[in-house]
GROMACS .gro file of C-alpha atoms in nm:
model
  295
    1MET     CA    1  11.637  13.208   2.402
    2GLY     CA    2  11.631  12.897   2.228
    3ASP     CA    3  11.430  12.967   1.981
    4ILE     CA    4  11.547  13.338   1.866
    5MET     CA    5  11.847  13.114   1.833
    6VAL     CA    6  11.735  12.872   1.717
    7SER     CA    7  11.490  13.099   1.459
    8THR     CA    8  11.831  13.292   1.314
    9THR     CA    9  12.019  12.954   1.306
   10LEU     CA   10  11.769  12.814   1.066
   11GLU     CA   11  11.746  13.075   0.749
   12ARG     CA   12  11.848  12.852   0.488
   13PRO     CA   13  12.200  13.057   0.365
   14GLU     CA   14  12.191  13.106  -0.015
   15LYS     CA   15  12.602  12.966  -0.018
   16PHE     CA   16  12.861  12.925   0.236
   17ARG     CA   17  13.025  13.240   0.402
   18ILE     CA   18  13.283  13.218   0.611
   19GLY     CA   19  13.163  13.537   0.802
   20ARG     CA   20  12.935  13.344   0.937
   21VAL     CA   21  13.130  13.060   1.013
   22PHE     CA   22  13.283  13.206   1.242
   23SER     CA   23  13.036  13.389   1.393
   24ASN     CA   24  12.829  13.088   1.472
   25SER     CA   25  13.158  12.847   1.617
   26PHE     CA   26  13.235  13.151   1.828
   27ALA     CA   27  12.894  13.212   1.938
   28VAL     CA   28  12.910  12.781   2.015
   29ILE     CA   29  13.224  12.801   2.227
   30GLY     CA   30  13.057  13.118   2.449
   31ARG     CA   31  12.770  13.001   2.481
   32ASN     CA   32  12.948  12.651   2.575
   33LEU     CA   33  13.266  12.742   2.762
   34GLY     CA   34  13.282  12.521   3.015
   35LEU     CA   35  13.190  12.185   2.884
   36LEU     CA   36  13.447  12.287   2.617
   37VAL     CA   37  13.752  12.409   2.933
   38GLY     CA   38  13.580  12.043   3.094
   39LEU     CA   39  13.625  11.825   2.760
   40ALA     CA   40  13.964  12.033   2.660
   41ALA     CA   41  14.152  11.923   3.018
   42LEU     CA   42  13.963  11.519   2.940
   43PHE     CA   43  14.079  11.472   2.562
   44SER     CA   44  14.337  11.768   2.451
   45ALA     CA   45  14.532  12.017   2.748
   46LEU     CA   46  14.671  11.754   2.998
   47PRO     CA   47  14.775  11.460   2.703
   48ALA     CA   48  14.960  11.745   2.630
   49LEU     CA   49  15.086  11.881   2.922
   50VAL     CA   50  15.223  11.544   2.952
   51LEU     CA   51  15.370  11.503   2.575
   52ASN     CA   52  15.542  11.859   2.600
   53LEU     CA   53  15.716  11.833   2.895
   54TRP     CA   54  15.848  11.491   2.830
   55ASN     CA   55  16.033  11.739   2.448
   56TYR     CA   56  16.127  11.949   2.656
   57ARG     CA   57  16.288  11.753   2.927
   58ASN     CA   58  16.463  11.606   2.627
   59PHE     CA   59  16.541  11.919   2.448
   60ALA     CA   60  16.626  12.062   2.745
   61ASN     CA   61  16.842  11.672   2.794
   62LEU     CA   62  17.089  11.704   2.414
   63ASP     CA   63  17.428  11.821   2.451
   64PHE     CA   64  17.489  12.022   2.230
   65ALA     CA   65  17.870  12.038   2.299
   66SER     CA   66  17.852  11.666   2.228
   67PRO     CA   67  17.899  11.511   1.891
   68GLU     CA   68  17.858  11.180   2.074
   69THR     CA   69  17.470  11.074   2.175
   70ASP     CA   70  17.407  10.735   2.312
   71PRO     CA   71  17.252  10.564   2.039
   72SER     CA   72  17.002  10.338   2.294
   73ALA     CA   73  16.891  10.612   2.527
   74PHE     CA   74  16.780  10.821   2.199
   75LEU     CA   75  16.573  10.563   2.041
   76GLY     CA   76  16.405  10.428   2.376
   77ASN     CA   77  16.313  10.796   2.350
   78SER     CA   78  16.168  10.812   2.030
   79LEU     CA   79  15.983  10.458   2.027
   80ILE     CA   80  15.844  10.686   2.402
   81SER     CA   81  15.803  11.039   2.226
   82THR     CA   82  15.676  10.776   1.925
   83ALA     CA   83  15.405  10.637   2.161
   84PHE     CA   84  15.300  10.958   2.361
   85GLY     CA   85  15.211  11.144   2.010
   86LEU     CA   86  15.003  10.780   1.867
   87ILE     CA   87  14.822  10.855   2.177
   88TYR     CA   88  14.751  11.236   2.214
   89PHE     CA   89  14.665  11.222   1.827
   90VAL     CA   90  14.328  10.919   1.953
   91LEU     CA   91  14.183  11.107   2.195
   92ALA     CA   92  14.244  11.451   1.975
   93LEU     CA   93  14.051  11.227   1.750
   94LEU     CA   94  13.770  11.156   2.070
   95PHE     CA   95  13.846  11.551   2.151
   96GLN     CA   96  13.659  11.692   1.815
   97SER     CA   97  13.417  11.429   1.851
   98SER     CA   98  13.266  11.518   2.127
   99LEU     CA   99  13.274  11.889   1.947
  100VAL     CA  100  13.080  11.772   1.731
  101ARG     CA  101  12.854  11.639   1.909
  102ALA     CA  102  12.808  11.950   2.160
  103THR     CA  103  12.767  12.181   1.912
  104ILE     CA  104  12.545  12.018   1.688
  105GLU     CA  105  12.309  11.972   1.995
  106ASP     CA  106  12.372  12.382   2.096
  107LEU     CA  107  12.297  12.507   1.748
  108ASN     CA  108  11.965  12.297   1.792
  109GLY     CA  109  11.899  12.520   2.131
  110LYS     CA  110  11.972  12.265   2.388
  111ARG     CA  111  12.256  12.211   2.677
  112PRO     CA  112  12.536  11.983   2.587
  113ALA     CA  113  12.591  11.771   2.818
  114ILE     CA  114  12.940  11.619   2.884
  115GLY     CA  115  12.834  11.311   2.952
  116ASP     CA  116  12.685  11.287   2.618
  117CYS     CA  117  12.934  11.409   2.406
  118VAL     CA  118  13.172  11.223   2.548
  119GLN     CA  119  12.964  10.894   2.552
  120ILE     CA  120  12.901  10.984   2.135
  121ALA     CA  121  13.252  11.022   2.105
  122LEU     CA  122  13.379  10.697   2.257
  123ARG     CA  123  13.096  10.524   2.045
  124CYS     CA  124  13.289  10.643   1.718
  125ILE     CA  125  13.643  10.639   1.793
  126PHE     CA  126  13.726  10.346   1.550
  127PRO     CA  127  13.512  10.443   1.228
  128THR     CA  128  13.686  10.786   1.333
  129LEU     CA  129  14.067  10.627   1.317
  130GLY     CA  130  13.950  10.529   1.052
  131ILE     CA  131  13.903  10.798   0.850
  132GLY     CA  132  14.163  10.990   1.076
  133LEU     CA  133  14.459  10.684   0.919
  134VAL     CA  134  14.271  10.734   0.545
  135VAL     CA  135  14.323  11.091   0.548
  136PHE     CA  136  14.689  11.115   0.727
  137LEU     CA  137  14.770  10.842   0.438
  138THR     CA  138  14.637  11.009   0.177
  139ALA     CA  139  14.748  11.359   0.268
  140PHE     CA  140  15.117  11.126   0.329
  141LEU     CA  141  15.144  10.939  -0.028
  142ALA     CA  142  14.990  11.315  -0.264
  143MET     CA  143  15.323  11.481  -0.056
  144VAL     CA  144  15.573  11.095  -0.186
  145VAL     CA  145  15.425  11.150  -0.528
  146MET     CA  146  15.463  11.566  -0.506
  147MET     CA  147  15.839  11.482  -0.430
  148PHE     CA  148  15.918  11.243  -0.632
  149VAL     CA  149  15.772  11.421  -0.937
  150ALA     CA  150  15.951  11.703  -0.823
  151GLY     CA  151  16.284  11.519  -0.725
  152ILE     CA  152  16.246  11.332  -1.137
  153LEU     CA  153  16.180  11.729  -1.336
  154ILE     CA  154  16.422  11.934  -1.120
  155PRO     CA  155  16.733  11.773  -1.329
  156VAL     CA  156  16.637  11.776  -1.618
  157PHE     CA  157  16.427  12.088  -1.637
  158GLY     CA  158  16.497  12.292  -1.325
  159THR     CA  159  16.395  12.356  -1.037
  160ALA     CA  160  16.141  12.632  -1.156
  161ILE     CA  161  15.949  12.375  -1.408
  162ALA     CA  162  15.946  12.174  -1.087
  163PHE     CA  163  15.810  12.405  -0.934
  164VAL     CA  164  15.548  12.488  -1.111
  165ALA     CA  165  15.475  12.112  -1.198
  166PHE     CA  166  15.455  12.108  -0.717
  167MET     CA  167  15.243  12.347  -0.756
  168ALA     CA  168  14.975  12.205  -1.014
  169LEU     CA  169  14.972  11.835  -0.813
  170LEU     CA  170  14.934  12.045  -0.451
  171VAL     CA  171  14.642  12.197  -0.504
  172PRO     CA  172  14.393  11.903  -0.657
  173GLY     CA  173  14.592  11.718  -0.315
  174ILE     CA  174  14.496  12.017  -0.155
  175MET     CA  175  14.102  12.006  -0.334
  176LEU     CA  176  14.078  11.653  -0.239
  177LEU     CA  177  14.173  11.715   0.128
  178LEU     CA  178  13.903  11.958   0.179
  179GLY     CA  179  13.663  11.729   0.055
  180VAL     CA  180  13.698  11.589   0.345
  181SER     CA  181  13.718  11.787   0.588
  182VAL     CA  182  13.435  11.755   0.720
  183SER     CA  183  13.419  11.319   0.728
  184VAL     CA  184  13.417  11.341   1.142
  185PRO     CA  185  13.075  11.554   1.189
  186VAL     CA  186  12.961  11.361   0.891
  187LEU     CA  187  13.029  11.059   1.095
  188ILE     CA  188  12.912  11.149   1.456
  189GLN     CA  189  12.567  11.301   1.251
  190GLU     CA  190  12.471  11.111   1.014
  191ARG     CA  191  12.655  10.667   1.102
  192LEU     CA  192  12.719  10.640   0.733
  193GLY     CA  193  13.097  10.453   0.826
  194VAL     CA  194  13.445  10.538   0.725
  195PHE     CA  195  13.415  10.536   0.321
  196GLY     CA  196  13.012  10.655   0.305
  197SER     CA  197  13.048  10.942   0.541
  198MET     CA  198  13.387  11.025   0.331
  199SER     CA  199  13.188  11.026   0.024
  200ARG     CA  200  12.920  11.256   0.219
  201SER     CA  201  13.229  11.492   0.263
  202ARG     CA  202  13.290  11.491  -0.104
  203ALA     CA  203  12.886  11.556  -0.211
  204LEU     CA  204  12.850  11.798   0.039
  205THR     CA  205  13.140  12.063   0.053
  206LYS     CA  206  13.108  12.042  -0.348
  207GLY     CA  207  13.159  12.442  -0.437
  208SER     CA  208  13.200  12.485  -0.134
  209ARG     CA  209  13.572  12.432  -0.117
  210TRP     CA  210  13.721  12.726  -0.219
  211SER     CA  211  13.595  12.874   0.127
  212LEU     CA  212  13.650  12.629   0.289
  213PHE     CA  213  13.975  12.689   0.186
  214GLY     CA  214  14.013  13.039   0.323
  215LEU     CA  215  13.835  13.018   0.587
  216LEU     CA  216  14.057  12.744   0.710
  217LEU     CA  217  14.374  12.966   0.611
  218ILE     CA  218  14.247  13.149   0.790
  219LEU     CA  219  14.255  12.918   1.062
  220LEU     CA  220  14.563  12.767   1.027
  221LEU     CA  221  14.761  13.127   1.019
  222ALA     CA  222  14.618  13.243   1.284
  223ALA     CA  223  14.715  12.891   1.513
  224ILE     CA  224  15.029  12.968   1.304
  225ALA     CA  225  15.102  13.319   1.457
  226ILE     CA  226  15.030  13.149   1.768
  227GLN     CA  227  15.264  12.926   1.810
  228MET     CA  228  15.527  13.151   1.696
  229ALA     CA  229  15.460  13.364   1.910
  230PHE     CA  230  15.502  13.131   2.163
  231ALA     CA  231  15.845  12.928   2.033
  232LEU     CA  232  16.005  13.287   2.004
  233VAL     CA  233  15.990  13.325   2.350
  234PHE     CA  234  16.074  13.033   2.430
  235GLY     CA  235  16.343  12.986   2.273
  236LEU     CA  236  16.507  13.326   2.329
  237ALA     CA  237  16.435  13.245   2.716
  238PHE     CA  238  16.667  12.905   2.650
  239ALA     CA  239  16.898  13.069   2.372
  240LEU     CA  240  16.944  13.405   2.707
  241THR     CA  241  16.991  13.113   2.957
  242GLY     CA  242  17.164  12.813   2.786
  243SER     CA  243  16.929  12.620   2.995
  244LEU     CA  244  16.597  12.593   3.131
  245SER     CA  245  16.489  12.539   3.438
  246THR     CA  246  16.239  12.306   3.592
  247VAL     CA  247  16.012  12.570   3.651
  248GLY     CA  248  16.072  12.712   3.318
  249LEU     CA  249  16.018  12.337   3.196
  250ILE     CA  250  15.686  12.302   3.341
  251VAL     CA  251  15.583  12.666   3.278
  252GLY     CA  252  15.698  12.610   2.882
  253ALA     CA  253  15.472  12.318   2.862
  254ILE     CA  254  15.162  12.429   3.013
  255GLY     CA  255  15.184  12.749   2.769
  256SER     CA  256  15.222  12.524   2.517
  257SER     CA  257  14.912  12.332   2.536
  258VAL     CA  258  14.679  12.608   2.570
  259VAL     CA  259  14.765  12.767   2.223
  260SER     CA  260  14.684  12.390   2.075
  261THR     CA  261  14.447  12.386   2.301
  262VAL     CA  262  14.225  12.622   2.242
  263VAL     CA  263  14.349  12.645   1.884
  264ALA     CA  264  14.219  12.288   1.806
  265THR     CA  265  13.897  12.392   1.993
  266VAL     CA  266  13.816  12.681   1.732
  267ILE     CA  267  13.957  12.507   1.456
  268SER     CA  268  13.715  12.109   1.588
  269VAL     CA  269  13.416  12.382   1.634
  270ALA     CA  270  13.489  12.539   1.318
  271ILE     CA  271  13.419  12.204   1.101
  272ALA     CA  272  13.126  12.150   1.256
  273VAL     CA  273  12.990  12.459   1.242
  274SER     CA  274  13.081  12.415   0.848
  275TYR     CA  275  12.892  12.055   0.866
  276VAL     CA  276  12.605  12.263   0.968
  277GLU     CA  277  12.661  12.521   0.731
  278LEU     CA  278  12.691  12.317   0.444
  279ARG     CA  279  12.422  12.119   0.466
  280GLN     CA  280  12.158  12.428   0.519
  281VAL     CA  281  12.320  12.542   0.230
  282LYS     CA  282  12.345  12.205  -0.040
  283GLU     CA  283  11.981  12.105   0.158
  284GLY     CA  284  11.800  12.331   0.336
  285THR     CA  285  11.864  12.089   0.624
  286SER     CA  286  11.696  12.227   0.969
  287VAL     CA  287  11.916  12.190   1.307
  288ASP     CA  288  11.640  12.047   1.426
  289GLU     CA  289  11.639  11.816   1.146
  290LEU     CA  290  12.027  11.743   1.222
  291ALA     CA  291  11.964  11.619   1.567
  292GLU     CA  292  11.702  11.433   1.511
  293ILE     CA  293  11.930  11.081   1.501
  294PHE     CA  294  12.066  11.173   1.864
  295ALA     CA  295  11.656  11.144   1.962
   0.00000   0.00000   0.00000
């Protein structure tokens, strides 16, 4: 079976195809469901559960009838929430890195091992964190610039012109982010460092960014739909009862954690598969060659 899987995977595609990435992504997930559940529980589901329980607890304790809040309590809760969020961010990067390793091993016809995936993720944690921070700061600064430009143009030219200018700036911003979308797989696989991996990602994605945009847009819309459906059910329960019981909080936190973990798993595997697809399209690189670094 391994030889069959490799032979079908190594056929050099002429162009990046969304359908093939989806097919290979769900095939990888199906073949390694137990491994992915273990990695998800370690790096995503349990941390998300803790974060969600904390946030839901704070939400349930809000007194919407009272306009007064305790500033010190609010500040303390905010600091704790920020700390939880930062820890969750780091664990999410470890989760993606471990999934990249697992995906490459699977596409090479091997059976990924959870210990090996975790080891690779931990070994690359600091440069992975560096990439995550650079991408976040770039996106944040780009958004600040777009909002600033829109704020200047609205009083002078009106909302319509400001919106056109905003969209004109948004498209290059999206292309910039798409250009570095496979930086983590490059880092894990080719060990080029933070900026070297981002530069390599831009080279690999050149000419395929609109296809990547379509892929990620589909995944993003599906994720939003799932999250909105869950939020609607949770919000409806809160609206009908006016409060949430301890059981309701736990069920809500577990449900939200499962949803976010499934979404993160699919997106991370799809990005790793996209990296393999881009290398095959650009260079005709076989999966065997991709795995030589790990030999």
